[in-house]
């Protein structure tokens, strides 16, 4: 109870509420623009949270995450181009409904379903994370190493058609993370005699390069084929809104899809796109004869939007409790936690309980802010699809350079950002995934340090990883996860 009272003290400030709304607003904008994403929005704005406290910074970044997932449905419905991966299933019925003359109703249904799914997901995060963390408090160095190894197995689900290319990208991330002075031996690694590299390469600079600069280079070269603005007109007023009766009729679908999304989201390496397709297929499978999915069915919008937002907050469960980022966004947020001195993992609730509870309760409130903004600012968000791409690209480039410089007030980080942007762009031309680079940077050092500590505990004997049941269980789970997840991802996500 004392922790909750302290958490509310951290949360209930005017600054937090303003920053949550700013985050949601920015997230919707990034989500609604094809080719952008919530992860890009978080990455771009992450350096500007340096001077904030941990609670307002995390609430703003989470607001960007939640808002972007709904924002992706705007372009999916209006121009048949999903703004985010999670909105891919939304366009199957959203765009046909808009073409029938009901774009506002389709957007309204997407907003209601997104809010519903987001609330279920945020409540799951609030209720289940503390319980899981209590169980994980007994973990030692061998268990942490096994967990990091399990986290690295996520590479199998984000490597596309070639796990080998994913492993190469992950190895690059681990090598980059090892640059600088080794904390145990004191020796320098991969510094090439450059004093500026003794402190290592900043993760934020790499994130900006991999996610932002690489995409901007692609835009300049004409690789981004975000759709043109639609001629559809969004009607004003309430005559085309979703009625209370329609909300009630879609409530069972939204509830089931939200639960599906929350479960899928909590599994590392899956994400909102998989959750949306599973929920859509389930809703279609159980549809009544009069429901025509693919032709503008209201439940065809409610199901995927509830699921993809149901996977948002729940994907933070493995991050907060075990220190394993469930997807690319969680990996980026992991950098935010580290930047503010918070070590994710089993001891997070014990060491920083009030801050984490404040963040989790704030995630629930952020969903309500998202609904309010979507309800009253929908005409503004719709106009986002008309922003000239050249102007947007130039603006983002300036923001990225400013953010990289703000990391340590040095041009070196700007150079690092640009270098990794070029590297990530070239790698993308050869179908090398970028996400494993981030996973390697985040989890590589954790695996290395705990492997050393575990072998020290056992006097160099590797049998310690077999003798400890939890550790052995995670190692076995890692191999099973790599095989099963790779096959299930190929079956669920269409080409």
GROMACS .gro file of C-alpha atoms in nm:
model
  495
    1UNK     CA    1   0.000   0.000   0.000
    2UNK     CA    2   0.284   0.241   0.081
    3UNK     CA    3   0.432   0.173  -0.261
    4UNK     CA    4   0.104   0.260  -0.434
    5UNK     CA    5   0.066   0.581  -0.233
    6UNK     CA    6   0.421   0.679  -0.325
    7UNK     CA    7   0.355   0.586  -0.688
    8UNK     CA    8   0.050   0.811  -0.702
    9UNK     CA    9   0.262   1.091  -0.560
   10UNK     CA   10   0.505   1.044  -0.849
   11UNK     CA   11   0.224   1.019  -1.104
   12UNK     CA   12  -0.037   1.281  -1.019
   13UNK     CA   13   0.136   1.594  -1.143
   14UNK     CA   14   0.039   1.839  -1.414
   15UNK     CA   15   0.371   1.780  -1.592
   16UNK     CA   16   0.305   1.408  -1.625
   17UNK     CA   17  -0.044   1.458  -1.765
   18UNK     CA   18   0.082   1.714  -2.017
   19UNK     CA   19   0.370   1.491  -2.131
   20UNK     CA   20   0.141   1.188  -2.160
   21UNK     CA   21  -0.088   1.386  -2.390
   22UNK     CA   22   0.209   1.515  -2.589
   23UNK     CA   23   0.337   1.158  -2.624
   24UNK     CA   24   0.000   1.025  -2.740
   25UNK     CA   25  -0.036   1.313  -2.988
   26UNK     CA   26   0.312   1.257  -3.131
   27UNK     CA   27   0.253   0.881  -3.143
   28UNK     CA   28  -0.068   0.915  -3.343
   29UNK     CA   29   0.111   1.140  -3.591
   30UNK     CA   30   0.402   0.898  -3.637
   31UNK     CA   31   0.163   0.604  -3.661
   32UNK     CA   32  -0.063   0.771  -3.917
   33UNK     CA   33   0.220   0.846  -4.162
   34UNK     CA   34   0.304   0.540  -4.376
   35UNK     CA   35   0.667   0.446  -4.337
   36UNK     CA   36   0.690   0.591  -3.989
   37UNK     CA   37   0.628   0.396  -3.669
   38UNK     CA   38   0.595   0.432  -3.295
   39UNK     CA   39   0.945   0.295  -3.253
   40UNK     CA   40   1.081   0.568  -3.479
   41UNK     CA   41   0.891   0.827  -3.277
   42UNK     CA   42   1.030   0.693  -2.949
   43UNK     CA   43   1.382   0.683  -3.091
   44UNK     CA   44   1.364   1.041  -3.222
   45UNK     CA   45   1.229   1.184  -2.896
   46UNK     CA   46   1.433   0.967  -2.659
   47UNK     CA   47   1.735   1.202  -2.641
   48UNK     CA   48   1.507   1.491  -2.541
   49UNK     CA   49   1.401   1.308  -2.223
   50UNK     CA   50   1.754   1.328  -2.075
   51UNK     CA   51   1.668   1.623  -1.855
   52UNK     CA   52   1.332   1.481  -1.741
   53UNK     CA   53   1.266   1.267  -1.439
   54UNK     CA   54   1.222   0.894  -1.492
   55UNK     CA   55   0.842   0.895  -1.451
   56UNK     CA   56   0.756   1.179  -1.694
   57UNK     CA   57   1.008   1.051  -1.948
   58UNK     CA   58   0.873   0.695  -1.946
   59UNK     CA   59   0.512   0.813  -1.954
   60UNK     CA   60   0.579   1.030  -2.257
   61UNK     CA   61   0.759   0.751  -2.444
   62UNK     CA   62   0.486   0.499  -2.358
   63UNK     CA   63   0.228   0.752  -2.478
   64UNK     CA   64   0.406   0.764  -2.814
   65UNK     CA   65   0.396   0.383  -2.828
   66UNK     CA   66   0.024   0.359  -2.751
   67UNK     CA   67  -0.077   0.648  -2.977
   68UNK     CA   68   0.116   0.512  -3.274
   69UNK     CA   69  -0.066   0.181  -3.266
   70UNK     CA   70  -0.399   0.360  -3.307
   71UNK     CA   71  -0.252   0.609  -3.553
   72UNK     CA   72  -0.161   0.326  -3.789
   73UNK     CA   73  -0.531   0.257  -3.842
   74UNK     CA   74  -0.594   0.611  -3.976
   75UNK     CA   75  -0.391   0.564  -4.294
   76UNK     CA   76  -0.501   0.199  -4.318
   77UNK     CA   77  -0.865   0.304  -4.327
   78UNK     CA   78  -0.834   0.620  -4.536
   79UNK     CA   79  -0.566   0.537  -4.794
   80UNK     CA   80  -0.545   0.157  -4.773
   81UNK     CA   81  -0.186   0.181  -4.646
   82UNK     CA   82  -0.116   0.072  -4.286
   83UNK     CA   83   0.088   0.324  -4.092
   84UNK     CA   84   0.220   0.047  -3.866
   85UNK     CA   85   0.261  -0.330  -3.896
   86UNK     CA   86  -0.013  -0.383  -3.640
   87UNK     CA   87  -0.266  -0.207  -3.866
   88UNK     CA   88  -0.214  -0.443  -4.161
   89UNK     CA   89  -0.523  -0.646  -4.072
   90UNK     CA   90  -0.732  -0.333  -4.004
   91UNK     CA   91  -0.737  -0.226  -4.368
   92UNK     CA   92  -0.906  -0.553  -4.472
   93UNK     CA   93  -1.242  -0.414  -4.355
   94UNK     CA   94  -1.151  -0.057  -4.267
   95UNK     CA   95  -1.084   0.065  -4.621
   96UNK     CA   96  -1.391  -0.108  -4.772
   97UNK     CA   97  -1.609   0.059  -4.507
   98UNK     CA   98  -1.453   0.396  -4.588
   99UNK     CA   99  -1.517   0.343  -4.961
  100UNK     CA  100  -1.881   0.274  -4.879
  101UNK     CA  101  -1.905   0.629  -4.745
  102UNK     CA  102  -1.844   0.566  -4.375
  103UNK     CA  103  -1.481   0.665  -4.308
  104UNK     CA  104  -1.563   0.836  -3.978
  105UNK     CA  105  -1.751   0.533  -3.849
  106UNK     CA  106  -1.457   0.310  -3.938
  107UNK     CA  107  -1.215   0.545  -3.760
  108UNK     CA  108  -1.448   0.569  -3.461
  109UNK     CA  109  -1.466   0.190  -3.434
  110UNK     CA  110  -1.087   0.169  -3.457
  111UNK     CA  111  -1.052   0.426  -3.178
  112UNK     CA  112  -1.299   0.251  -2.947
  113UNK     CA  113  -1.143  -0.090  -3.008
  114UNK     CA  114  -0.790   0.048  -2.966
  115UNK     CA  115  -0.882   0.206  -2.633
  116UNK     CA  116  -1.057  -0.112  -2.515
  117UNK     CA  117  -0.760  -0.331  -2.606
  118UNK     CA  118  -0.515  -0.083  -2.460
  119UNK     CA  119  -0.697  -0.077  -2.126
  120UNK     CA  120  -0.699  -0.458  -2.104
  121UNK     CA  121  -0.329  -0.465  -2.189
  122UNK     CA  122  -0.237  -0.191  -1.939
  123UNK     CA  123  -0.434  -0.365  -1.662
  124UNK     CA  124  -0.256  -0.693  -1.745
  125UNK     CA  125   0.076  -0.514  -1.709
  126UNK     CA  126  -0.029  -0.365  -1.376
  127UNK     CA  127  -0.169  -0.686  -1.228
  128UNK     CA  128   0.068  -0.957  -1.350
  129UNK     CA  129   0.410  -0.791  -1.368
  130UNK     CA  130   0.463  -0.759  -0.990
  131UNK     CA  131   0.370  -1.124  -0.935
  132UNK     CA  132   0.610  -1.249  -1.201
  133UNK     CA  133   0.890  -1.034  -1.064
  134UNK     CA  134   0.849  -1.188  -0.717
  135UNK     CA  135   0.909  -1.533  -0.860
  136UNK     CA  136   1.212  -1.411  -1.054
  137UNK     CA  137   1.378  -1.255  -0.747
  138UNK     CA  138   1.552  -1.584  -0.673
  139UNK     CA  139   1.747  -1.573  -0.998
  140UNK     CA  140   2.127  -1.575  -0.987
  141UNK     CA  141   2.396  -1.518  -1.250
  142UNK     CA  142   2.335  -1.854  -1.430
  143UNK     CA  143   1.963  -1.780  -1.456
  144UNK     CA  144   2.030  -1.428  -1.583
  145UNK     CA  145   2.263  -1.567  -1.849
  146UNK     CA  146   1.998  -1.819  -1.955
  147UNK     CA  147   1.741  -1.540  -1.968
  148UNK     CA  148   1.967  -1.325  -2.184
  149UNK     CA  149   2.024  -1.624  -2.410
  150UNK     CA  150   1.648  -1.671  -2.432
  151UNK     CA  151   1.610  -1.303  -2.515
  152UNK     CA  152   1.865  -1.333  -2.794
  153UNK     CA  153   1.659  -1.617  -2.938
  154UNK     CA  154   1.405  -1.351  -3.040
  155UNK     CA  155   1.639  -1.293  -3.333
  156UNK     CA  156   1.485  -1.605  -3.489
  157UNK     CA  157   1.148  -1.431  -3.519
  158UNK     CA  158   1.277  -1.102  -3.662
  159UNK     CA  159   1.523  -1.240  -3.916
  160UNK     CA  160   1.287  -1.277  -4.210
  161UNK     CA  161   1.366  -1.573  -4.434
  162UNK     CA  162   1.725  -1.614  -4.314
  163UNK     CA  163   1.815  -1.682  -3.953
  164UNK     CA  164   2.181  -1.665  -4.055
  165UNK     CA  165   2.144  -1.300  -4.159
  166UNK     CA  166   1.969  -1.229  -3.829
  167UNK     CA  167   2.256  -1.388  -3.639
  168UNK     CA  168   2.506  -1.175  -3.831
  169UNK     CA  169   2.311  -0.861  -3.738
  170UNK     CA  170   2.289  -0.971  -3.376
  171UNK     CA  171   2.664  -1.039  -3.368
  172UNK     CA  172   2.728  -0.687  -3.499
  173UNK     CA  173   2.520  -0.548  -3.213
  174UNK     CA  174   2.709  -0.752  -2.954
  175UNK     CA  175   3.046  -0.641  -3.095
  176UNK     CA  176   2.937  -0.276  -3.091
  177UNK     CA  177   2.825  -0.314  -2.728
  178UNK     CA  178   3.168  -0.445  -2.630
  179UNK     CA  179   3.352  -0.137  -2.759
  180UNK     CA  180   3.533   0.053  -2.482
  181UNK     CA  181   3.702  -0.039  -2.155
  182UNK     CA  182   3.613  -0.384  -2.024
  183UNK     CA  183   3.461  -0.345  -1.676
  184UNK     CA  184   3.630  -0.659  -1.541
  185UNK     CA  185   3.975  -0.674  -1.700
  186UNK     CA  186   4.018  -0.300  -1.760
  187UNK     CA  187   4.146  -0.364  -2.113
  188UNK     CA  188   4.025  -0.165  -2.411
  189UNK     CA  189   3.831  -0.346  -2.681
  190UNK     CA  190   3.779  -0.234  -3.044
  191UNK     CA  191   3.878   0.126  -2.969
  192UNK     CA  192   4.154   0.144  -3.236
  193UNK     CA  193   4.344   0.387  -3.019
  194UNK     CA  194   4.065   0.647  -3.027
  195UNK     CA  195   4.015   0.808  -2.686
  196UNK     CA  196   3.657   0.905  -2.777
  197UNK     CA  197   3.568   0.536  -2.797
  198UNK     CA  198   3.695   0.447  -2.448
  199UNK     CA  199   3.350   0.513  -2.301
  200UNK     CA  200   3.189   0.291  -2.560
  201UNK     CA  201   2.934   0.368  -2.830
  202UNK     CA  202   2.610   0.522  -2.705
  203UNK     CA  203   2.308   0.303  -2.761
  204UNK     CA  204   2.084   0.602  -2.837
  205UNK     CA  205   2.312   0.711  -3.123
  206UNK     CA  206   2.296   0.361  -3.270
  207UNK     CA  207   1.917   0.349  -3.230
  208UNK     CA  208   1.878   0.682  -3.411
  209UNK     CA  209   2.098   0.556  -3.693
  210UNK     CA  210   1.942   0.212  -3.730
  211UNK     CA  211   1.577   0.314  -3.704
  212UNK     CA  212   1.561   0.678  -3.811
  213UNK     CA  213   1.848   0.764  -4.044
  214UNK     CA  214   1.825   0.438  -4.240
  215UNK     CA  215   1.455   0.505  -4.308
  216UNK     CA  216   1.523   0.865  -4.405
  217UNK     CA  217   1.793   0.755  -4.652
  218UNK     CA  218   1.540   0.515  -4.800
  219UNK     CA  219   1.291   0.800  -4.837
  220UNK     CA  220   1.546   1.021  -5.013
  221UNK     CA  221   1.624   0.737  -5.255
  222UNK     CA  222   1.256   0.684  -5.324
  223UNK     CA  223   1.229   0.343  -5.159
  224UNK     CA  224   0.945   0.448  -4.930
  225UNK     CA  225   0.619   0.399  -5.111
  226UNK     CA  226   0.381   0.544  -4.861
  227UNK     CA  227   0.050   0.601  -5.030
  228UNK     CA  228  -0.091   0.929  -5.154
  229UNK     CA  229  -0.364   1.103  -4.966
  230UNK     CA  230  -0.711   0.970  -5.031
  231UNK     CA  231  -0.994   1.174  -5.171
  232UNK     CA  232  -1.222   1.031  -4.905
  233UNK     CA  233  -1.392   1.300  -4.703
  234UNK     CA  234  -1.441   1.245  -4.332
  235UNK     CA  235  -1.787   1.366  -4.244
  236UNK     CA  236  -1.825   1.610  -3.961
  237UNK     CA  237  -2.073   1.575  -3.681
  238UNK     CA  238  -2.208   1.272  -3.502
  239UNK     CA  239  -2.431   1.122  -3.769
  240UNK     CA  240  -2.164   0.878  -3.886
  241UNK     CA  241  -2.038   0.776  -3.543
  242UNK     CA  242  -2.052   0.425  -3.400
  243UNK     CA  243  -2.374   0.388  -3.200
  244UNK     CA  244  -2.404   0.249  -2.849
  245UNK     CA  245  -2.588  -0.054  -2.987
  246UNK     CA  246  -2.299  -0.124  -3.225
  247UNK     CA  247  -2.050  -0.094  -2.940
  248UNK     CA  248  -2.248  -0.348  -2.739
  249UNK     CA  249  -2.269  -0.587  -3.034
  250UNK     CA  250  -1.893  -0.574  -3.091
  251UNK     CA  251  -1.800  -0.588  -2.719
  252UNK     CA  252  -1.759  -0.971  -2.710
  253UNK     CA  253  -1.527  -0.959  -3.012
  254UNK     CA  254  -1.327  -0.674  -2.858
  255UNK     CA  255  -1.294  -0.858  -2.527
  256UNK     CA  256  -1.179  -1.183  -2.686
  257UNK     CA  257  -0.940  -1.004  -2.922
  258UNK     CA  258  -0.795  -0.794  -2.638
  259UNK     CA  259  -0.719  -1.106  -2.438
  260UNK     CA  260  -0.559  -1.266  -2.744
  261UNK     CA  261  -0.350  -0.955  -2.797
  262UNK     CA  262  -0.241  -0.937  -2.433
  263UNK     CA  263  -0.129  -1.300  -2.435
  264UNK     CA  264   0.050  -1.276  -2.770
  265UNK     CA  265   0.214  -0.948  -2.671
  266UNK     CA  266   0.361  -1.099  -2.355
  267UNK     CA  267   0.542  -1.363  -2.561
  268UNK     CA  268   0.884  -1.229  -2.667
  269UNK     CA  269   0.937  -1.202  -3.040
  270UNK     CA  270   0.575  -1.189  -3.153
  271UNK     CA  271   0.421  -0.841  -3.158
  272UNK     CA  272   0.105  -0.659  -3.256
  273UNK     CA  273   0.093  -0.771  -3.621
  274UNK     CA  274   0.071  -1.139  -3.530
  275UNK     CA  275  -0.184  -1.063  -3.258
  276UNK     CA  276  -0.399  -0.866  -3.505
  277UNK     CA  277  -0.403  -1.142  -3.766
  278UNK     CA  278  -0.481  -1.412  -3.511
  279UNK     CA  279  -0.769  -1.208  -3.367
  280UNK     CA  280  -0.903  -1.122  -3.713
  281UNK     CA  281  -0.895  -1.486  -3.822
  282UNK     CA  282  -1.069  -1.591  -3.500
  283UNK     CA  283  -1.341  -1.328  -3.545
  284UNK     CA  284  -1.389  -1.433  -3.906
  285UNK     CA  285  -1.400  -1.800  -3.808
  286UNK     CA  286  -1.682  -1.742  -3.560
  287UNK     CA  287  -1.870  -1.487  -3.776
  288UNK     CA  288  -2.244  -1.512  -3.830
  289UNK     CA  289  -2.382  -1.563  -4.183
  290UNK     CA  290  -2.490  -1.200  -4.210
  291UNK     CA  291  -2.138  -1.076  -4.127
  292UNK     CA  292  -1.932  -1.026  -4.441
  293UNK     CA  293  -1.567  -0.989  -4.349
  294UNK     CA  294  -1.357  -0.814  -4.609
  295UNK     CA  295  -1.648  -0.600  -4.727
  296UNK     CA  296  -1.657  -0.337  -4.453
  297UNK     CA  297  -1.765  -0.540  -4.149
  298UNK     CA  298  -1.750  -0.345  -3.822
  299UNK     CA  299  -1.620  -0.649  -3.630
  300UNK     CA  300  -1.344  -0.680  -3.889
  301UNK     CA  301  -1.213  -0.349  -3.757
  302UNK     CA  302  -1.284  -0.413  -3.389
  303UNK     CA  303  -1.098  -0.745  -3.375
  304UNK     CA  304  -0.754  -0.646  -3.511
  305UNK     CA  305  -0.754  -0.303  -3.344
  306UNK     CA  306  -0.838  -0.454  -3.003
  307UNK     CA  307  -0.567  -0.715  -3.050
  308UNK     CA  308  -0.285  -0.493  -3.176
  309UNK     CA  309  -0.340  -0.246  -2.891
  310UNK     CA  310  -0.387  -0.534  -2.651
  311UNK     CA  311  -0.031  -0.634  -2.732
  312UNK     CA  312   0.120  -0.293  -2.649
  313UNK     CA  313   0.150  -0.268  -2.270
  314UNK     CA  314   0.167  -0.646  -2.226
  315UNK     CA  315   0.486  -0.661  -2.436
  316UNK     CA  316   0.649  -0.470  -2.149
  317UNK     CA  317   0.579  -0.757  -1.905
  318UNK     CA  318   0.887  -0.967  -2.000
  319UNK     CA  319   1.094  -0.648  -2.013
  320UNK     CA  320   1.004  -0.528  -1.663
  321UNK     CA  321   1.006  -0.868  -1.494
  322UNK     CA  322   1.283  -1.060  -1.669
  323UNK     CA  323   1.480  -0.792  -1.851
  324UNK     CA  324   1.389  -0.940  -2.191
  325UNK     CA  325   1.261  -0.693  -2.453
  326UNK     CA  326   0.959  -0.852  -2.618
  327UNK     CA  327   1.000  -0.662  -2.946
  328UNK     CA  328   1.185  -0.373  -3.109
  329UNK     CA  329   0.985  -0.109  -2.921
  330UNK     CA  330   1.056  -0.277  -2.588
  331UNK     CA  331   1.425  -0.290  -2.677
  332UNK     CA  332   1.421   0.084  -2.743
  333UNK     CA  333   1.235   0.148  -2.417
  334UNK     CA  334   1.495  -0.064  -2.243
  335UNK     CA  335   1.747   0.199  -2.347
  336UNK     CA  336   1.523   0.462  -2.190
  337UNK     CA  337   1.513   0.272  -1.859
  338UNK     CA  338   1.891   0.237  -1.861
  339UNK     CA  339   1.935   0.604  -1.945
  340UNK     CA  340   1.738   0.698  -1.633
  341UNK     CA  341   1.926   0.461  -1.405
  342UNK     CA  342   1.662   0.186  -1.391
  343UNK     CA  343   1.784  -0.172  -1.430
  344UNK     CA  344   1.505  -0.383  -1.580
  345UNK     CA  345   1.469  -0.734  -1.446
  346UNK     CA  346   1.351  -0.918  -1.135
  347UNK     CA  347   1.485  -0.655  -0.893
  348UNK     CA  348   1.325  -0.361  -1.070
  349UNK     CA  349   1.010  -0.365  -0.856
  350UNK     CA  350   1.215  -0.407  -0.542
  351UNK     CA  351   1.460  -0.127  -0.619
  352UNK     CA  352   1.233   0.121  -0.800
  353UNK     CA  353   0.880   0.010  -0.708
  354UNK     CA  354   0.712   0.354  -0.682
  355UNK     CA  355   0.849   0.468  -1.019
  356UNK     CA  356   0.742   0.151  -1.199
  357UNK     CA  357   0.395   0.146  -1.043
  358UNK     CA  358   0.354   0.512  -1.138
  359UNK     CA  359   0.446   0.424  -1.496
  360UNK     CA  360   0.207   0.127  -1.509
  361UNK     CA  361  -0.087   0.322  -1.365
  362UNK     CA  362   0.001   0.600  -1.609
  363UNK     CA  363  -0.028   0.347  -1.894
  364UNK     CA  364  -0.394   0.297  -1.799
  365UNK     CA  365  -0.457   0.673  -1.792
  366UNK     CA  366  -0.277   0.719  -2.125
  367UNK     CA  367  -0.538   0.500  -2.295
  368UNK     CA  368  -0.811   0.739  -2.182
  369UNK     CA  369  -0.613   1.036  -2.311
  370UNK     CA  370  -0.576   0.856  -2.643
  371UNK     CA  371  -0.952   0.811  -2.668
  372UNK     CA  372  -1.015   1.177  -2.581
  373UNK     CA  373  -0.768   1.304  -2.839
  374UNK     CA  374  -0.895   1.068  -3.106
  375UNK     CA  375  -1.253   1.168  -3.035
  376UNK     CA  376  -1.206   1.542  -3.065
  377UNK     CA  377  -0.897   1.580  -3.286
  378UNK     CA  378  -0.982   1.326  -3.555
  379UNK     CA  379  -1.010   1.591  -3.833
  380UNK     CA  380  -0.658   1.707  -3.744
  381UNK     CA  381  -0.512   1.357  -3.750
  382UNK     CA  382  -0.678   1.283  -4.084
  383UNK     CA  383  -0.491   1.575  -4.244
  384UNK     CA  384  -0.160   1.412  -4.146
  385UNK     CA  385  -0.183   1.194  -4.457
  386UNK     CA  386  -0.145   1.513  -4.667
  387UNK     CA  387   0.195   1.621  -4.525
  388UNK     CA  388   0.457   1.652  -4.804
  389UNK     CA  389   0.708   1.370  -4.762
  390UNK     CA  390   1.010   1.585  -4.854
  391UNK     CA  391   0.933   1.840  -4.584
  392UNK     CA  392   0.878   1.566  -4.328
  393UNK     CA  393   1.206   1.393  -4.415
  394UNK     CA  394   1.409   1.713  -4.381
  395UNK     CA  395   1.247   1.798  -4.049
  396UNK     CA  396   1.317   1.455  -3.904
  397UNK     CA  397   1.680   1.467  -4.015
  398UNK     CA  398   1.730   1.793  -3.825
  399UNK     CA  399   1.560   1.651  -3.515
  400UNK     CA  400   1.773   1.335  -3.526
  401UNK     CA  401   2.100   1.530  -3.553
  402UNK     CA  402   1.996   1.755  -3.266
  403UNK     CA  403   1.900   1.452  -3.057
  404UNK     CA  404   2.228   1.274  -3.123
  405UNK     CA  405   2.427   1.584  -3.031
  406UNK     CA  406   2.224   1.622  -2.711
  407UNK     CA  407   2.338   1.281  -2.584
  408UNK     CA  408   2.674   1.413  -2.464
  409UNK     CA  409   2.706   1.749  -2.642
  410UNK     CA  410   2.958   1.606  -2.886
  411UNK     CA  411   2.964   1.574  -3.265
  412UNK     CA  412   3.110   1.223  -3.226
  413UNK     CA  413   2.765   1.083  -3.145
  414UNK     CA  414   2.623   1.252  -3.455
  415UNK     CA  415   2.891   1.081  -3.663
  416UNK     CA  416   2.808   0.747  -3.496
  417UNK     CA  417   2.440   0.797  -3.575
  418UNK     CA  418   2.507   0.876  -3.941
  419UNK     CA  419   2.751   0.585  -3.975
  420UNK     CA  420   2.506   0.331  -3.838
  421UNK     CA  421   2.230   0.482  -4.049
  422UNK     CA  422   2.434   0.410  -4.361
  423UNK     CA  423   2.528   0.062  -4.232
  424UNK     CA  424   2.165  -0.024  -4.155
  425UNK     CA  425   2.051   0.106  -4.495
  426UNK     CA  426   2.311  -0.100  -4.682
  427UNK     CA  427   2.223  -0.405  -4.474
  428UNK     CA  428   1.855  -0.359  -4.557
  429UNK     CA  429   1.941  -0.370  -4.930
  430UNK     CA  430   2.079  -0.720  -4.871
  431UNK     CA  431   1.784  -0.818  -4.647
  432UNK     CA  432   1.980  -0.811  -4.322
  433UNK     CA  433   1.733  -0.719  -4.042
  434UNK     CA  434   1.810  -0.420  -3.821
  435UNK     CA  435   1.628  -0.524  -3.502
  436UNK     CA  436   1.887  -0.791  -3.405
  437UNK     CA  437   2.151  -0.516  -3.387
  438UNK     CA  438   1.956  -0.353  -3.107
  439UNK     CA  439   1.889  -0.684  -2.934
  440UNK     CA  440   2.259  -0.769  -2.952
  441UNK     CA  441   2.355  -0.434  -2.801
  442UNK     CA  442   2.103  -0.466  -2.519
  443UNK     CA  443   2.136  -0.832  -2.427
  444UNK     CA  444   2.496  -0.904  -2.529
  445UNK     CA  445   2.658  -0.731  -2.229
  446UNK     CA  446   2.404  -0.891  -1.992
  447UNK     CA  447   2.485  -1.237  -2.125
  448UNK     CA  448   2.859  -1.174  -2.114
  449UNK     CA  449   2.877  -1.040  -1.758
  450UNK     CA  450   2.651  -1.308  -1.613
  451UNK     CA  451   2.833  -1.584  -1.801
  452UNK     CA  452   3.156  -1.467  -1.640
  453UNK     CA  453   2.997  -1.448  -1.296
  454UNK     CA  454   2.837  -1.791  -1.332
  455UNK     CA  455   3.165  -1.955  -1.434
  456UNK     CA  456   3.336  -1.782  -1.143
  457UNK     CA  457   3.075  -1.930  -0.907
  458UNK     CA  458   3.139  -2.280  -1.046
  459UNK     CA  459   3.520  -2.248  -1.070
  460UNK     CA  460   3.500  -2.265  -1.448
  461UNK     CA  461   3.261  -2.560  -1.469
  462UNK     CA  462   2.990  -2.533  -1.734
  463UNK     CA  463   2.783  -2.792  -1.550
  464UNK     CA  464   2.633  -2.514  -1.339
  465UNK     CA  465   2.394  -2.438  -1.626
  466UNK     CA  466   2.266  -2.795  -1.622
  467UNK     CA  467   2.252  -2.850  -1.247
  468UNK     CA  468   2.024  -2.552  -1.181
  469UNK     CA  469   1.668  -2.648  -1.291
  470UNK     CA  470   1.544  -2.299  -1.381
  471UNK     CA  471   1.857  -2.230  -1.583
  472UNK     CA  472   1.830  -2.560  -1.767
  473UNK     CA  473   1.462  -2.494  -1.832
  474UNK     CA  474   1.534  -2.161  -1.998
  475UNK     CA  475   1.810  -2.311  -2.212
  476UNK     CA  476   1.576  -2.586  -2.333
  477UNK     CA  477   1.300  -2.329  -2.386
  478UNK     CA  478   1.539  -2.122  -2.598
  479UNK     CA  479   1.593  -2.402  -2.849
  480UNK     CA  480   1.222  -2.489  -2.857
  481UNK     CA  481   1.133  -2.121  -2.899
  482UNK     CA  482   1.368  -2.074  -3.195
  483UNK     CA  483   1.219  -2.369  -3.383
  484UNK     CA  484   0.849  -2.321  -3.303
  485UNK     CA  485   0.838  -1.943  -3.329
  486UNK     CA  486   1.013  -1.941  -3.663
  487UNK     CA  487   0.757  -2.178  -3.814
  488UNK     CA  488   0.453  -2.013  -3.651
  489UNK     CA  489   0.561  -1.666  -3.766
  490UNK     CA  490   0.589  -1.784  -4.127
  491UNK     CA  491   0.239  -1.933  -4.113
  492UNK     CA  492   0.065  -1.641  -3.946
  493UNK     CA  493   0.217  -1.341  -4.121
  494UNK     CA  494   0.123  -1.330  -4.490
  495UNK     CA  495   0.372  -1.231  -4.758
   0.00000   0.00000   0.00000
